[in-house]
């Protein structure tokens, strides 16, 4: 599984397309396992079918409200879509 994820990330860096879009926080979640993931589910404001889930620091998750808008930058490819960073949208 790790090798598949690593391959997808490398391919995304090689052939992926950069993007910037505004997303709204649709939910928060916590996954417990080897590591605890404090995650956000975000939905593109212009395309509700465009959704991401990703892990962030616990303090960041606690400081982020459902319904808050985020300016997200990332990379897309047929292998994987990645959130590389985000800021609070005004």
Short mmCIF file of N, CA and C in Angstrom, two decimals:
data_model
loop_
_atom_site.label_atom_id
_atom_site.label_comp_id
_atom_site.label_asym_id
_atom_site.label_seq_id
_atom_site.Cartn_x
_atom_site.Cartn_y
_atom_site.Cartn_z
N UNK A 1 0.83 -1.19 0.00
CA UNK A 1 0.00 0.00 0.00
C UNK A 1 0.87 1.26 0.00
N UNK A 2 1.91 1.27 0.84
CA UNK A 2 2.80 2.45 0.91
C UNK A 2 3.47 2.70 -0.43
N UNK A 3 3.92 1.63 -1.10
CA UNK A 3 4.59 1.79 -2.39
C UNK A 3 3.63 2.38 -3.43
N UNK A 4 2.38 1.96 -3.41
CA UNK A 4 1.38 2.50 -4.34
C UNK A 4 1.18 3.99 -4.09
N UNK A 5 1.05 4.38 -2.83
CA UNK A 5 0.89 5.80 -2.48
C UNK A 5 2.11 6.61 -2.85
N UNK A 6 3.29 6.06 -2.63
CA UNK A 6 4.52 6.77 -2.98
C UNK A 6 4.62 6.96 -4.49
N UNK A 7 4.27 5.93 -5.25
CA UNK A 7 4.28 6.04 -6.72
C UNK A 7 3.31 7.12 -7.18
N UNK A 8 2.10 7.13 -6.62
CA UNK A 8 1.10 8.13 -7.01
C UNK A 8 1.59 9.54 -6.71
N UNK A 9 2.22 9.72 -5.56
CA UNK A 9 2.73 11.05 -5.20
C UNK A 9 3.85 11.50 -6.14
N UNK A 10 4.75 10.59 -6.48
CA UNK A 10 5.84 10.93 -7.40
C UNK A 10 5.27 11.28 -8.78
N UNK A 11 4.34 10.47 -9.27
CA UNK A 11 3.74 10.74 -10.58
C UNK A 11 2.98 12.06 -10.56
N UNK A 12 2.33 12.37 -9.46
CA UNK A 12 1.62 13.64 -9.35
C UNK A 12 2.58 14.81 -9.44
N UNK A 13 3.75 14.68 -8.86
CA UNK A 13 4.75 15.74 -8.93
C UNK A 13 5.29 15.90 -10.36
N UNK A 14 5.35 14.81 -11.10
CA UNK A 14 5.89 14.84 -12.46
C UNK A 14 4.85 15.34 -13.47
N UNK A 15 3.63 14.78 -13.43
CA UNK A 15 2.64 15.12 -14.46
C UNK A 15 1.42 15.86 -13.91
N UNK A 16 1.37 16.08 -12.62
CA UNK A 16 0.22 16.76 -12.02
C UNK A 16 0.12 18.22 -12.42
N UNK A 17 -1.07 18.74 -12.34
CA UNK A 17 -1.35 20.13 -12.68
C UNK A 17 -1.66 20.90 -11.39
N UNK A 18 -1.00 22.03 -11.22
CA UNK A 18 -1.25 22.86 -10.04
C UNK A 18 -2.63 23.50 -10.14
N UNK A 19 -3.25 23.72 -8.99
CA UNK A 19 -4.54 24.40 -8.97
C UNK A 19 -4.66 25.21 -7.68
N UNK A 20 -5.53 26.21 -7.72
CA UNK A 20 -5.90 26.99 -6.54
C UNK A 20 -7.41 27.15 -6.60
N UNK A 21 -8.10 26.85 -5.51
CA UNK A 21 -9.56 26.95 -5.49
C UNK A 21 -10.04 27.23 -4.07
N UNK A 22 -11.26 27.71 -3.96
CA UNK A 22 -11.86 27.96 -2.66
C UNK A 22 -12.72 26.76 -2.28
N UNK A 23 -12.49 26.27 -1.08
CA UNK A 23 -13.23 25.13 -0.54
C UNK A 23 -13.88 25.54 0.77
N UNK A 24 -14.97 24.86 1.10
CA UNK A 24 -15.65 25.07 2.38
C UNK A 24 -15.47 23.82 3.23
N UNK A 25 -15.23 24.02 4.52
CA UNK A 25 -15.08 22.89 5.44
C UNK A 25 -16.45 22.29 5.66
N UNK A 26 -16.63 21.04 5.23
CA UNK A 26 -17.92 20.35 5.34
C UNK A 26 -18.00 19.50 6.60
N UNK A 27 -16.84 19.15 7.16
CA UNK A 27 -16.85 18.31 8.35
C UNK A 27 -15.45 18.11 8.90
N UNK A 28 -15.44 17.59 10.11
CA UNK A 28 -14.18 17.25 10.79
C UNK A 28 -14.29 15.79 11.21
N UNK A 29 -13.15 15.13 11.29
CA UNK A 29 -13.16 13.74 11.73
C UNK A 29 -11.86 13.40 12.44
N UNK A 30 -11.89 12.32 13.17
CA UNK A 30 -10.69 11.80 13.84
C UNK A 30 -10.60 10.31 13.51
N UNK A 31 -9.45 9.88 12.99
CA UNK A 31 -9.19 8.47 12.73
C UNK A 31 -8.06 8.02 13.64
N UNK A 32 -8.31 6.98 14.36
CA UNK A 32 -7.29 6.45 15.25
C UNK A 32 -6.70 5.18 14.63
N UNK A 33 -5.41 5.07 14.73
CA UNK A 33 -4.69 3.92 14.19
C UNK A 33 -3.28 3.99 14.72
N UNK A 34 -2.30 3.65 13.88
CA UNK A 34 -0.91 3.81 14.27
C UNK A 34 -0.65 5.24 14.70
N UNK A 35 -1.20 6.16 13.92
CA UNK A 35 -1.15 7.59 14.22
C UNK A 35 -2.59 8.10 14.25
N UNK A 36 -2.83 9.10 15.04
CA UNK A 36 -4.16 9.71 15.05
C UNK A 36 -4.20 10.80 13.98
N UNK A 37 -5.23 10.75 13.15
CA UNK A 37 -5.42 11.73 12.08
C UNK A 37 -6.54 12.67 12.49
N UNK A 38 -6.23 13.94 12.63
CA UNK A 38 -7.23 14.97 12.86
C UNK A 38 -7.51 15.57 11.49
N UNK A 39 -8.66 15.24 10.93
CA UNK A 39 -8.89 15.57 9.54
C UNK A 39 -10.01 16.55 9.29
N UNK A 40 -9.97 17.08 8.07
CA UNK A 40 -11.02 17.95 7.56
C UNK A 40 -11.56 17.33 6.27
N UNK A 41 -12.84 17.46 6.07
CA UNK A 41 -13.46 17.16 4.79
C UNK A 41 -13.83 18.50 4.20
N UNK A 42 -13.32 18.77 2.99
CA UNK A 42 -13.59 20.06 2.35
C UNK A 42 -14.25 19.83 1.00
N UNK A 43 -15.10 20.79 0.60
CA UNK A 43 -15.86 20.71 -0.65
C UNK A 43 -15.61 21.98 -1.44
N UNK A 44 -15.33 21.82 -2.73
CA UNK A 44 -15.10 22.97 -3.61
C UNK A 44 -16.37 23.80 -3.71
N UNK A 45 -16.25 25.09 -3.49
CA UNK A 45 -17.40 26.00 -3.52
C UNK A 45 -18.07 25.98 -4.89
N UNK A 46 -17.28 25.88 -5.96
CA UNK A 46 -17.81 25.92 -7.33
C UNK A 46 -18.20 24.56 -7.88
N UNK A 47 -17.78 23.47 -7.23
CA UNK A 47 -18.06 22.12 -7.72
C UNK A 47 -18.23 21.18 -6.53
N UNK A 48 -19.47 20.99 -6.04
CA UNK A 48 -19.71 20.17 -4.85
C UNK A 48 -19.23 18.72 -4.96
N UNK A 49 -18.98 18.23 -6.17
CA UNK A 49 -18.47 16.86 -6.33
C UNK A 49 -16.97 16.78 -6.08
N UNK A 50 -16.30 17.92 -6.04
CA UNK A 50 -14.86 18.00 -5.80
C UNK A 50 -14.63 18.09 -4.29
N UNK A 51 -14.27 16.95 -3.69
CA UNK A 51 -14.12 16.86 -2.24
C UNK A 51 -12.75 16.30 -1.89
N UNK A 52 -12.24 16.70 -0.74
CA UNK A 52 -10.97 16.17 -0.23
C UNK A 52 -11.13 15.86 1.25
N UNK A 53 -10.37 14.90 1.70
CA UNK A 53 -10.18 14.66 3.12
C UNK A 53 -8.68 14.65 3.33
N UNK A 54 -8.23 15.33 4.39
CA UNK A 54 -6.80 15.33 4.68
C UNK A 54 -6.57 15.59 6.15
N UNK A 55 -5.42 15.14 6.63
CA UNK A 55 -5.04 15.27 8.04
C UNK A 55 -4.26 16.56 8.27
N UNK A 56 -4.50 17.15 9.43
CA UNK A 56 -3.77 18.35 9.84
C UNK A 56 -3.45 18.22 11.32
N UNK A 57 -2.73 19.17 11.85
CA UNK A 57 -2.41 19.16 13.28
C UNK A 57 -3.69 19.34 14.10
N UNK A 58 -3.73 18.73 15.24
CA UNK A 58 -4.91 18.80 16.11
C UNK A 58 -5.30 20.25 16.41
N UNK A 59 -4.33 21.09 16.70
CA UNK A 59 -4.62 22.49 17.03
C UNK A 59 -5.24 23.22 15.83
N UNK A 60 -4.79 22.89 14.62
CA UNK A 60 -5.37 23.50 13.42
C UNK A 60 -6.81 23.04 13.23
N UNK A 61 -7.04 21.75 13.45
CA UNK A 61 -8.40 21.23 13.31
C UNK A 61 -9.34 21.90 14.32
N UNK A 62 -8.88 22.02 15.56
CA UNK A 62 -9.71 22.63 16.59
C UNK A 62 -10.01 24.09 16.28
N UNK A 63 -9.08 24.78 15.61
CA UNK A 63 -9.25 26.20 15.30
C UNK A 63 -10.05 26.44 14.01
N UNK A 64 -10.39 25.37 13.30
CA UNK A 64 -11.11 25.48 12.03
C UNK A 64 -12.57 25.10 12.25
N UNK A 65 -13.49 25.97 11.83
CA UNK A 65 -14.91 25.73 12.01
C UNK A 65 -15.54 25.12 10.76
N UNK A 66 -16.53 24.26 10.96
CA UNK A 66 -17.31 23.77 9.84
C UNK A 66 -18.00 24.97 9.21
N UNK A 67 -17.96 25.05 7.88
CA UNK A 67 -18.52 26.18 7.16
C UNK A 67 -17.50 27.24 6.80
N UNK A 68 -16.32 27.15 7.40
CA UNK A 68 -15.24 28.11 7.10
C UNK A 68 -14.73 27.88 5.68
N UNK A 69 -14.36 28.95 5.00
CA UNK A 69 -13.84 28.85 3.64
C UNK A 69 -12.31 28.88 3.66
N UNK A 70 -11.71 28.02 2.84
CA UNK A 70 -10.26 27.91 2.74
C UNK A 70 -9.82 28.09 1.29
N UNK A 71 -8.74 28.81 1.09
CA UNK A 71 -8.11 28.92 -0.23
C UNK A 71 -7.08 27.80 -0.28
N UNK A 72 -7.29 26.83 -1.15
CA UNK A 72 -6.47 25.62 -1.19
C UNK A 72 -5.60 25.62 -2.45
N UNK A 73 -4.33 25.26 -2.27
CA UNK A 73 -3.48 25.03 -3.44
C UNK A 73 -3.03 23.58 -3.41
N UNK A 74 -2.91 23.00 -4.58
CA UNK A 74 -2.56 21.59 -4.65
C UNK A 74 -2.15 21.18 -6.04
N UNK A 75 -2.13 19.86 -6.25
CA UNK A 75 -1.79 19.28 -7.55
C UNK A 75 -2.79 18.18 -7.85
N UNK A 76 -3.17 18.08 -9.13
CA UNK A 76 -4.09 17.04 -9.59
C UNK A 76 -3.44 16.22 -10.70
N UNK A 77 -3.71 14.93 -10.66
CA UNK A 77 -3.33 14.05 -11.76
C UNK A 77 -4.30 12.89 -11.76
N UNK A 78 -4.18 12.01 -12.75
CA UNK A 78 -5.07 10.85 -12.78
C UNK A 78 -4.72 9.86 -11.66
N UNK A 79 -3.58 10.04 -11.03
CA UNK A 79 -3.15 9.12 -9.98
C UNK A 79 -3.65 9.54 -8.60
N UNK A 80 -3.58 10.84 -8.30
CA UNK A 80 -3.95 11.31 -6.97
C UNK A 80 -4.15 12.83 -7.01
N UNK A 81 -5.04 13.32 -6.18
CA UNK A 81 -5.22 14.75 -5.97
C UNK A 81 -4.64 15.07 -4.60
N UNK A 82 -3.82 16.10 -4.53
CA UNK A 82 -3.16 16.44 -3.27
C UNK A 82 -3.45 17.88 -2.87
N UNK A 83 -3.71 18.05 -1.58
CA UNK A 83 -3.76 19.39 -0.99
C UNK A 83 -2.35 19.66 -0.50
N UNK A 84 -1.71 20.70 -1.03
CA UNK A 84 -0.35 21.03 -0.63
C UNK A 84 -0.32 22.09 0.46
N UNK A 85 -1.33 22.93 0.50
CA UNK A 85 -1.41 23.95 1.52
C UNK A 85 -2.72 24.69 1.45
N UNK A 86 -3.03 25.45 2.48
CA UNK A 86 -4.26 26.21 2.47
C UNK A 86 -4.11 27.41 3.39
N UNK A 87 -4.93 28.41 3.13
CA UNK A 87 -5.04 29.58 4.00
C UNK A 87 -6.53 29.87 4.17
N UNK A 88 -6.84 30.58 5.18
CA UNK A 88 -8.24 30.97 5.39
C UNK A 88 -8.63 32.01 4.36
N UNK A 89 -9.75 31.76 3.67
CA UNK A 89 -10.23 32.70 2.66
C UNK A 89 -10.96 33.85 3.34
N UNK A 90 -10.90 35.01 2.74
CA UNK A 90 -11.57 36.18 3.32
C UNK A 90 -12.83 36.48 2.62
#
